[in-house]
Short mmCIF file of N, CA and C and ligand atoms in Angstrom, two decimals:
data_model
loop_
_atom_site.label_atom_id
_atom_site.label_comp_id
_atom_site.label_asym_id
_atom_site.label_seq_id
_atom_site.Cartn_x
_atom_site.Cartn_y
_atom_site.Cartn_z
N MET A 224 1.36 24.23 5.96
CA MET A 224 1.80 22.43 6.18
C MET A 224 1.39 21.55 7.13
N ASP A 225 1.09 22.58 8.26
CA ASP A 225 0.10 21.76 9.02
C ASP A 225 -1.33 21.40 8.44
N GLU A 226 -1.89 22.01 7.87
CA GLU A 226 -3.20 21.73 7.02
C GLU A 226 -3.13 20.54 6.00
N LEU A 227 -1.84 20.02 5.73
CA LEU A 227 -1.41 19.49 4.67
C LEU A 227 -1.23 18.35 5.35
N ARG A 228 -0.60 18.33 6.80
CA ARG A 228 -0.91 16.90 7.18
C ARG A 228 -1.80 16.56 8.34
N GLU A 229 -2.84 17.33 8.48
CA GLU A 229 -4.17 16.78 8.75
C GLU A 229 -4.68 16.43 7.83
N LEU A 230 -4.27 16.65 6.03
CA LEU A 230 -5.37 16.05 4.91
C LEU A 230 -5.34 15.06 4.97
N TYR A 231 -3.77 14.33 5.31
CA TYR A 231 -2.79 13.31 4.96
C TYR A 231 -3.75 12.33 5.90
N GLN A 232 -3.61 13.04 7.32
CA GLN A 232 -3.91 12.27 8.73
C GLN A 232 -5.70 11.73 8.16
N SER A 233 -6.68 12.83 7.64
CA SER A 233 -7.89 12.44 7.42
C SER A 233 -7.68 11.16 6.59
N VAL A 234 -6.69 11.27 5.15
CA VAL A 234 -7.51 10.54 4.57
C VAL A 234 -7.26 9.20 5.17
N ILE A 235 -5.83 8.83 5.48
CA ILE A 235 -5.32 7.59 6.23
C ILE A 235 -6.65 7.10 7.25
N LEU A 236 -7.07 7.61 8.38
CA LEU A 236 -7.95 7.51 9.01
C LEU A 236 -9.03 7.12 8.35
N ASP A 237 -10.09 7.19 7.56
CA ASP A 237 -10.58 7.69 6.28
C ASP A 237 -10.94 6.01 5.80
N HIS A 238 -9.43 5.98 5.19
CA HIS A 238 -9.58 4.58 4.56
C HIS A 238 -9.26 3.39 5.68
N ASN A 239 -8.75 3.64 6.83
CA ASN A 239 -8.72 2.88 8.37
C ASN A 239 -10.09 2.16 8.81
N LYS A 240 -10.91 2.85 8.84
CA LYS A 240 -12.43 3.00 9.02
C LYS A 240 -13.32 2.47 8.29
N LYS A 241 -13.03 2.93 6.88
CA LYS A 241 -13.89 2.31 5.64
C LYS A 241 -12.89 1.82 4.43
N PRO A 242 -12.10 0.67 4.74
CA PRO A 242 -11.19 0.22 3.49
C PRO A 242 -11.86 -0.22 2.47
N ARG A 243 -11.53 0.53 1.47
CA ARG A 243 -11.69 -0.29 -0.02
C ARG A 243 -11.53 -1.42 -0.15
N ASN A 244 -11.96 -1.67 -0.97
CA ASN A 244 -11.98 -3.60 -1.89
C ASN A 244 -11.43 -4.20 -0.31
N PHE A 245 -12.05 -4.37 0.71
CA PHE A 245 -11.78 -5.36 1.88
C PHE A 245 -12.80 -6.94 1.49
N ARG A 246 -12.05 -7.24 0.78
CA ARG A 246 -13.29 -8.55 0.11
C ARG A 246 -12.30 -9.31 -0.70
N GLU A 247 -13.05 -10.44 -0.82
CA GLU A 247 -12.08 -11.65 -1.72
C GLU A 247 -12.75 -11.32 -3.27
N PRO A 248 -11.95 -11.03 -4.06
CA PRO A 248 -12.21 -10.41 -5.51
C PRO A 248 -12.49 -11.52 -5.75
N SER A 249 -14.15 -12.03 -6.66
CA SER A 249 -14.38 -13.06 -7.05
C SER A 249 -13.62 -13.69 -8.93
N GLY A 250 -12.76 -15.13 -8.37
CA GLY A 250 -11.90 -15.35 -9.80
C GLY A 250 -10.43 -14.86 -9.60
N ALA A 251 -10.50 -14.96 -8.42
CA ALA A 251 -8.73 -13.94 -8.22
C ALA A 251 -8.09 -15.75 -8.11
N ASN A 252 -7.01 -15.29 -9.18
CA ASN A 252 -5.88 -16.10 -9.28
C ASN A 252 -4.59 -16.30 -9.12
N ARG A 253 -4.21 -15.12 -8.47
CA ARG A 253 -3.07 -14.71 -7.53
C ARG A 253 -3.68 -14.64 -6.46
N ALA A 254 -2.09 -14.59 -5.52
CA ALA A 254 -2.68 -14.04 -3.95
C ALA A 254 -1.30 -14.83 -3.37
N SER A 255 -1.28 -13.75 -1.91
CA SER A 255 -0.44 -13.72 -1.64
C SER A 255 -0.59 -13.01 0.26
N GLU A 256 0.44 -13.45 1.00
CA GLU A 256 0.49 -13.41 2.45
C GLU A 256 1.16 -12.48 2.96
N GLY A 257 1.11 -11.45 3.96
CA GLY A 257 2.15 -10.98 4.98
C GLY A 257 2.25 -10.70 5.95
N HIS A 258 3.30 -10.42 6.54
CA HIS A 258 3.70 -10.53 7.79
C HIS A 258 4.13 -8.98 7.97
N ASN A 259 3.79 -8.25 9.30
CA ASN A 259 5.06 -7.33 9.88
C ASN A 259 5.15 -7.58 11.14
N PRO A 260 5.81 -8.27 11.68
CA PRO A 260 6.20 -9.02 13.01
C PRO A 260 6.23 -7.63 14.35
N LEU A 261 7.27 -6.92 13.53
CA LEU A 261 6.79 -5.81 14.63
C LEU A 261 5.91 -4.86 15.15
N CYS A 262 5.10 -5.07 13.95
CA CYS A 262 4.01 -4.16 14.37
C CYS A 262 2.86 -5.38 14.78
N GLY A 263 2.94 -6.43 14.06
CA GLY A 263 1.38 -7.49 13.91
C GLY A 263 0.46 -7.38 12.96
N ASP A 264 1.08 -6.12 12.00
CA ASP A 264 0.53 -6.38 10.92
C ASP A 264 0.17 -7.85 10.11
N HIS A 265 -1.05 -8.02 9.71
CA HIS A 265 -1.11 -9.21 8.69
C HIS A 265 -2.16 -8.77 7.41
N VAL A 266 -1.92 -8.98 6.43
CA VAL A 266 -2.47 -8.50 5.15
C VAL A 266 -2.51 -9.99 3.75
N VAL A 267 -3.36 -10.29 3.01
CA VAL A 267 -3.69 -11.42 2.36
C VAL A 267 -4.06 -10.07 1.60
N VAL A 268 -3.34 -10.29 0.02
CA VAL A 268 -3.76 -9.72 -0.85
C VAL A 268 -4.23 -10.86 -2.37
N GLN A 269 -5.10 -10.38 -2.47
CA GLN A 269 -5.95 -11.65 -4.02
C GLN A 269 -5.64 -10.61 -5.07
N LEU A 270 -5.90 -11.29 -6.28
CA LEU A 270 -5.68 -10.48 -7.56
C LEU A 270 -6.27 -11.45 -8.35
N VAL A 271 -7.07 -10.42 -9.21
CA VAL A 271 -7.91 -11.38 -10.60
C VAL A 271 -6.57 -10.35 -11.51
N LEU A 272 -5.71 -11.14 -12.25
CA LEU A 272 -4.96 -10.83 -13.21
C LEU A 272 -5.33 -11.52 -14.36
N ASP A 273 -5.60 -10.59 -15.42
CA ASP A 273 -5.99 -10.85 -16.63
C ASP A 273 -5.17 -10.75 -17.69
N GLY A 274 -4.81 -11.50 -18.48
CA GLY A 274 -3.44 -11.21 -18.96
C GLY A 274 -2.16 -10.25 -18.22
N ASP A 275 -2.30 -9.08 -18.75
CA ASP A 275 -1.12 -8.31 -18.05
C ASP A 275 -1.91 -7.27 -17.17
N VAL A 276 -2.83 -7.13 -17.13
CA VAL A 276 -3.84 -6.19 -16.21
C VAL A 276 -4.68 -6.54 -15.45
N VAL A 277 -4.17 -5.95 -13.78
CA VAL A 277 -4.86 -6.35 -12.89
C VAL A 277 -6.07 -6.11 -13.18
N LYS A 278 -7.28 -7.18 -13.16
CA LYS A 278 -8.17 -6.89 -13.07
C LYS A 278 -9.41 -6.59 -11.86
N ASP A 279 -9.10 -6.99 -10.86
CA ASP A 279 -9.73 -7.01 -9.69
C ASP A 279 -8.31 -7.06 -8.98
N VAL A 280 -8.62 -6.30 -7.60
CA VAL A 280 -7.62 -6.67 -6.33
C VAL A 280 -8.60 -6.76 -5.42
N GLY A 281 -8.47 -7.49 -4.15
CA GLY A 281 -8.84 -7.13 -2.99
C GLY A 281 -7.95 -7.38 -1.51
N PHE A 282 -8.29 -6.97 -1.10
CA PHE A 282 -7.16 -7.83 0.37
C PHE A 282 -8.16 -7.70 1.87
N ARG A 283 -7.53 -8.49 2.38
CA ARG A 283 -8.39 -8.57 3.88
C ARG A 283 -7.10 -8.97 5.09
N GLY A 284 -7.86 -9.52 6.23
CA GLY A 284 -5.98 -9.26 7.28
C GLY A 284 -5.97 -7.84 8.18
N HIS A 285 -5.75 -8.18 9.43
CA HIS A 285 -6.00 -6.92 10.16
C HIS A 285 -4.97 -6.21 10.82
N GLY A 286 -4.25 -5.41 11.53
CA GLY A 286 -3.18 -4.14 11.33
C GLY A 286 -3.64 -3.10 11.70
N CYS A 287 -2.42 -1.89 12.24
CA CYS A 287 -2.46 -0.88 12.51
C CYS A 287 -3.24 -0.10 11.31
N ALA A 288 -3.30 0.98 11.64
CA ALA A 288 -4.37 1.76 11.12
C ALA A 288 -3.49 2.16 9.52
N ILE A 289 -1.99 2.74 9.78
CA ILE A 289 -1.38 3.15 8.46
C ILE A 289 -1.36 1.80 7.59
N SER A 290 -1.03 0.69 8.28
CA SER A 290 -0.66 -0.95 7.28
C SER A 290 -2.38 -0.84 6.70
N THR A 291 -3.91 -0.42 7.49
CA THR A 291 -5.11 -0.68 6.59
C THR A 291 -5.35 0.28 5.34
N ALA A 292 -4.99 1.65 6.23
CA ALA A 292 -5.16 2.75 4.67
C ALA A 292 -4.49 2.19 4.17
N SER A 293 -3.05 1.85 4.10
CA SER A 293 -1.78 1.65 2.72
C SER A 293 -2.45 0.63 1.55
N ALA A 294 -3.12 -0.56 2.54
CA ALA A 294 -3.49 -1.80 1.75
C ALA A 294 -5.02 -1.28 0.88
N SER A 295 -5.81 -0.33 1.31
CA SER A 295 -7.19 0.78 0.84
C SER A 295 -6.58 1.30 -0.24
N LEU A 296 -5.86 2.18 -0.07
CA LEU A 296 -5.24 3.26 -1.44
C LEU A 296 -4.68 2.71 -2.31
N MET A 297 -3.95 1.49 -1.92
CA MET A 297 -2.86 0.50 -2.83
C MET A 297 -3.91 0.12 -3.77
N THR A 298 -4.73 -0.51 -3.27
CA THR A 298 -6.31 -1.59 -4.14
C THR A 298 -6.97 -0.43 -5.22
N GLU A 299 -7.06 0.49 -4.93
CA GLU A 299 -7.92 1.64 -5.61
C GLU A 299 -6.66 2.29 -6.32
N ALA A 300 -5.32 2.37 -6.45
CA ALA A 300 -4.33 2.90 -7.54
C ALA A 300 -3.76 2.10 -8.49
N ILE A 301 -4.22 0.92 -7.94
CA ILE A 301 -3.89 -0.39 -9.07
C ILE A 301 -4.84 -0.64 -10.07
N LYS A 302 -6.03 -0.88 -9.91
CA LYS A 302 -6.93 -1.91 -10.08
C LYS A 302 -7.29 -1.14 -11.37
N GLY A 303 -7.47 -2.15 -12.75
CA GLY A 303 -7.50 -1.85 -13.56
C GLY A 303 -6.35 -1.16 -14.63
N ARG A 304 -4.71 -1.82 -13.58
CA ARG A 304 -3.27 -1.39 -14.48
C ARG A 304 -2.85 -2.22 -15.23
N PRO A 305 -1.79 -1.98 -15.84
CA PRO A 305 -1.01 -3.23 -16.30
C PRO A 305 -0.10 -3.38 -15.37
N VAL A 306 0.57 -4.84 -15.23
CA VAL A 306 1.75 -4.65 -14.29
C VAL A 306 2.79 -3.85 -13.87
N GLY A 307 3.32 -3.92 -15.23
CA GLY A 307 4.49 -2.60 -15.55
C GLY A 307 3.99 -1.23 -15.11
N GLU A 308 2.86 -0.65 -14.74
CA GLU A 308 2.82 0.70 -14.66
C GLU A 308 2.36 0.07 -12.64
N VAL A 309 1.95 -0.61 -12.54
CA VAL A 309 1.67 -0.86 -10.82
C VAL A 309 3.29 -1.39 -10.13
N ARG A 310 3.88 -2.07 -10.88
CA ARG A 310 5.92 -2.01 -10.07
C ARG A 310 6.14 -1.07 -10.02
N ASP A 311 5.90 0.23 -11.20
CA ASP A 311 6.94 1.60 -11.53
C ASP A 311 5.97 2.14 -10.47
N LEU A 312 4.54 1.84 -9.87
CA LEU A 312 3.94 3.02 -9.15
C LEU A 312 4.92 2.65 -7.73
N PHE A 313 4.81 1.06 -7.40
CA PHE A 313 5.22 0.63 -6.15
C PHE A 313 7.34 1.43 -6.03
N GLU A 314 7.84 1.56 -7.41
CA GLU A 314 9.03 1.64 -7.06
C GLU A 314 8.78 3.54 -6.53
N ARG A 315 7.76 4.18 -6.80
CA ARG A 315 8.35 5.54 -6.73
C ARG A 315 7.39 5.28 -5.54
N PHE A 316 6.75 4.46 -4.78
CA PHE A 316 6.12 4.89 -3.72
C PHE A 316 7.03 4.67 -2.79
N HIS A 317 7.69 3.17 -2.67
CA HIS A 317 9.19 2.89 -1.90
C HIS A 317 9.83 4.19 -1.64
N ALA A 318 10.31 4.94 -2.53
CA ALA A 318 11.48 5.71 -2.93
C ALA A 318 10.62 7.13 -2.10
N LEU A 319 9.50 7.50 -1.99
CA LEU A 319 8.64 8.83 -0.93
C LEU A 319 9.29 8.39 0.04
N VAL A 320 8.48 7.28 0.52
CA VAL A 320 8.59 6.92 2.11
C VAL A 320 9.65 6.24 2.80
N THR A 321 10.99 5.93 1.48
CA THR A 321 12.54 5.80 2.71
C THR A 321 12.53 7.22 2.28
N SER A 322 12.54 7.80 1.81
CA SER A 322 13.55 9.44 1.52
C SER A 322 13.81 9.97 2.98
N ARG A 323 14.22 10.19 2.68
CA ARG A 323 14.77 11.56 3.92
C ARG A 323 13.49 12.37 4.22
N PRO A 324 13.49 12.87 5.71
CA PRO A 324 12.27 14.03 5.67
C PRO A 324 12.06 15.09 4.69
N SER A 325 14.00 15.66 5.12
CA SER A 325 14.01 16.73 4.64
C SER A 325 13.87 16.45 2.90
N GLU A 326 14.16 15.47 2.52
CA GLU A 326 14.47 15.58 0.60
C GLU A 326 12.86 16.25 0.26
N GLU A 327 13.35 16.82 -0.68
CA GLU A 327 12.34 16.91 -1.32
C GLU A 327 11.66 15.73 -2.90
N VAL A 328 10.72 15.22 -2.57
CA VAL A 328 10.37 14.28 -3.33
C VAL A 328 9.26 14.75 -4.25
N ASP A 329 9.16 14.46 -5.75
CA ASP A 329 7.95 14.50 -6.37
C ASP A 329 7.58 13.62 -6.80
N ALA A 330 5.99 13.91 -5.89
CA ALA A 330 5.00 12.88 -5.76
C ALA A 330 3.57 13.20 -6.17
N THR A 331 3.82 14.12 -7.26
CA THR A 331 2.40 14.42 -7.82
C THR A 331 1.99 13.41 -8.76
N ASP A 332 2.62 12.20 -9.34
CA ASP A 332 1.97 11.14 -10.05
C ASP A 332 1.31 10.12 -9.45
N LEU A 333 1.65 9.98 -8.08
CA LEU A 333 1.40 9.17 -7.40
C LEU A 333 -0.40 9.39 -6.30
N GLY A 334 -0.49 10.61 -6.75
CA GLY A 334 -1.50 10.65 -6.86
C GLY A 334 -2.11 10.68 -4.88
N LYS A 335 -3.21 10.06 -4.70
CA LYS A 335 -3.50 9.39 -3.21
C LYS A 335 -2.60 9.08 -2.29
N LEU A 336 -1.49 8.57 -3.07
CA LEU A 336 -0.55 7.77 -2.27
C LEU A 336 0.70 8.50 -1.78
N SER A 337 0.16 10.02 -1.96
CA SER A 337 1.21 10.81 -1.09
C SER A 337 1.17 11.44 -0.06
N VAL A 338 -0.28 10.84 0.56
CA VAL A 338 -0.95 10.80 2.18
C VAL A 338 0.14 10.19 3.04
N PHE A 339 1.15 9.20 2.74
CA PHE A 339 2.46 8.48 3.22
C PHE A 339 3.73 9.40 3.32
N ALA A 340 3.43 10.63 2.88
CA ALA A 340 4.75 11.15 2.62
C ALA A 340 4.85 11.26 4.37
N GLY A 341 4.25 11.36 5.03
CA GLY A 341 4.27 11.63 6.61
C GLY A 341 5.21 10.21 7.40
N VAL A 342 4.80 9.32 6.36
CA VAL A 342 5.67 8.00 7.17
C VAL A 342 6.83 8.14 7.41
N ARG A 343 8.13 9.10 6.39
CA ARG A 343 9.02 9.38 6.04
C ARG A 343 9.81 9.46 7.48
N GLU A 344 8.74 9.89 8.84
CA GLU A 344 9.25 10.64 9.76
C GLU A 344 9.66 9.95 10.86
N PHE A 345 9.06 8.29 10.44
CA PHE A 345 8.12 7.01 11.25
C PHE A 345 8.84 5.92 10.69
N PRO A 346 10.23 5.87 11.03
CA PRO A 346 11.13 4.74 9.78
C PRO A 346 10.52 3.13 10.47
N MET A 347 9.85 2.98 11.48
CA MET A 347 9.16 1.59 11.94
C MET A 347 7.75 1.73 11.53
N ARG A 348 7.25 2.69 11.15
CA ARG A 348 5.77 3.32 10.45
C ARG A 348 6.37 2.29 8.48
N VAL A 349 7.60 2.97 8.20
CA VAL A 349 7.83 2.40 7.08
C VAL A 349 7.31 0.89 6.35
N LYS A 350 7.76 0.34 7.32
CA LYS A 350 7.26 -1.25 7.08
C LYS A 350 5.74 -1.55 6.93
N CYS A 351 5.00 -0.95 7.86
CA CYS A 351 3.65 -0.44 7.74
C CYS A 351 2.87 -0.33 6.81
N ALA A 352 3.38 0.88 5.73
CA ALA A 352 3.14 1.24 4.70
C ALA A 352 3.75 0.54 3.53
N THR A 353 4.28 -0.23 3.56
CA THR A 353 4.77 -0.83 1.98
C THR A 353 4.66 -2.46 2.28
N LEU A 354 4.57 -2.94 3.39
CA LEU A 354 3.55 -4.44 3.25
C LEU A 354 2.87 -4.86 2.35
N CYS A 355 1.82 -3.85 2.35
CA CYS A 355 0.68 -4.66 0.69
C CYS A 355 1.12 -4.70 -0.01
N TRP A 356 2.44 -3.27 -0.12
CA TRP A 356 2.80 -3.44 -1.38
C TRP A 356 4.17 -5.02 -1.93
N HIS A 357 4.45 -5.13 -0.66
CA HIS A 357 5.58 -6.42 -0.97
C HIS A 357 5.02 -7.52 -0.82
N THR A 358 3.46 -7.64 -0.33
CA THR A 358 2.75 -8.86 -0.67
C THR A 358 1.88 -8.87 -1.96
N LEU A 359 1.92 -7.44 -2.59
CA LEU A 359 1.08 -7.53 -3.85
C LEU A 359 2.72 -8.27 -4.48
N CYS A 360 3.70 -7.37 -4.81
CA CYS A 360 4.19 -8.17 -5.57
C CYS A 360 5.01 -9.47 -5.50
N ALA A 361 4.58 -10.20 -4.50
CA ALA A 361 5.34 -11.53 -4.06
C ALA A 361 3.77 -12.37 -4.56
N ALA A 362 2.73 -11.74 -4.88
CA ALA A 362 1.56 -12.11 -5.73
C ALA A 362 1.02 -12.25 -7.22
N LEU A 363 2.05 -11.07 -7.60
CA LEU A 363 2.08 -10.78 -9.15
C LEU A 363 3.84 -11.84 -9.71
N ASP A 364 4.11 -12.07 -8.81
CA ASP A 364 5.31 -12.98 -9.05
C ASP A 364 5.34 -14.61 -9.03
N GLY A 365 4.18 -14.65 -8.37
CA GLY A 365 3.40 -16.37 -7.98
C GLY A 365 3.88 -16.76 -7.10
N GLY A 366 4.73 -16.39 -6.42
CA GLY A 366 5.03 -17.53 -5.09
C GLY A 366 4.54 -17.74 -4.01
N SER A 367 4.52 -18.85 -3.31
CA SER A 367 3.69 -19.05 -2.36
C SER A 367 4.04 -18.87 -0.91
N GLU A 368 5.23 -18.31 -1.10
CA GLU A 368 5.74 -18.05 0.46
C GLU A 368 5.05 -16.98 0.70
N PRO A 369 4.67 -17.07 2.34
CA PRO A 369 4.42 -15.96 2.87
C PRO A 369 5.35 -14.59 3.23
N VAL A 370 5.03 -13.31 2.82
CA VAL A 370 6.20 -12.51 2.78
C VAL A 370 6.23 -12.01 4.10
N THR A 371 7.57 -11.81 4.84
CA THR A 371 7.57 -10.93 6.00
C THR A 371 8.88 -9.74 6.13
N THR A 372 8.18 -8.62 6.37
CA THR A 372 9.41 -6.95 6.50
C THR A 372 10.57 -8.08 6.64
N GLU A 373 10.61 -8.67 8.06
CA GLU A 373 12.02 -8.81 8.42
C GLU A 373 13.07 -9.81 7.37
ZN1 LIG B 549 1.68 -0.94 11.19
#
């Protein structure tokens, strides 16, 4: 279990240090902005939506290691996928991070996103991990109001 925890931590630290897709995708046609006032996380998610497929995605902003790593892993996980699959992935990710720590959760199809299982033990951190996803959904929905976790 400790080994697993260390692995999770190293993935999160790596993505915080070298965030993937930390850029403005060219030709972005959807964008949204999100804030987590409790922690001070701020993120802007931009997408290139081609029909029903997230052709490209990037993010900008600043925040804690959890929020940055979550946005980085999210962009890797959703790039090239249809919107339906992306929303489904968010539902399963959300179920994982909001489940009780003692609860058995099947995270096999979450891939690398399962590294956030440890967040369950820190309710304050759940908002850091889900901020980018809420922002993504707002971008998909085409809303222009900034998202806040409050
Ligand atoms: Zn945070």
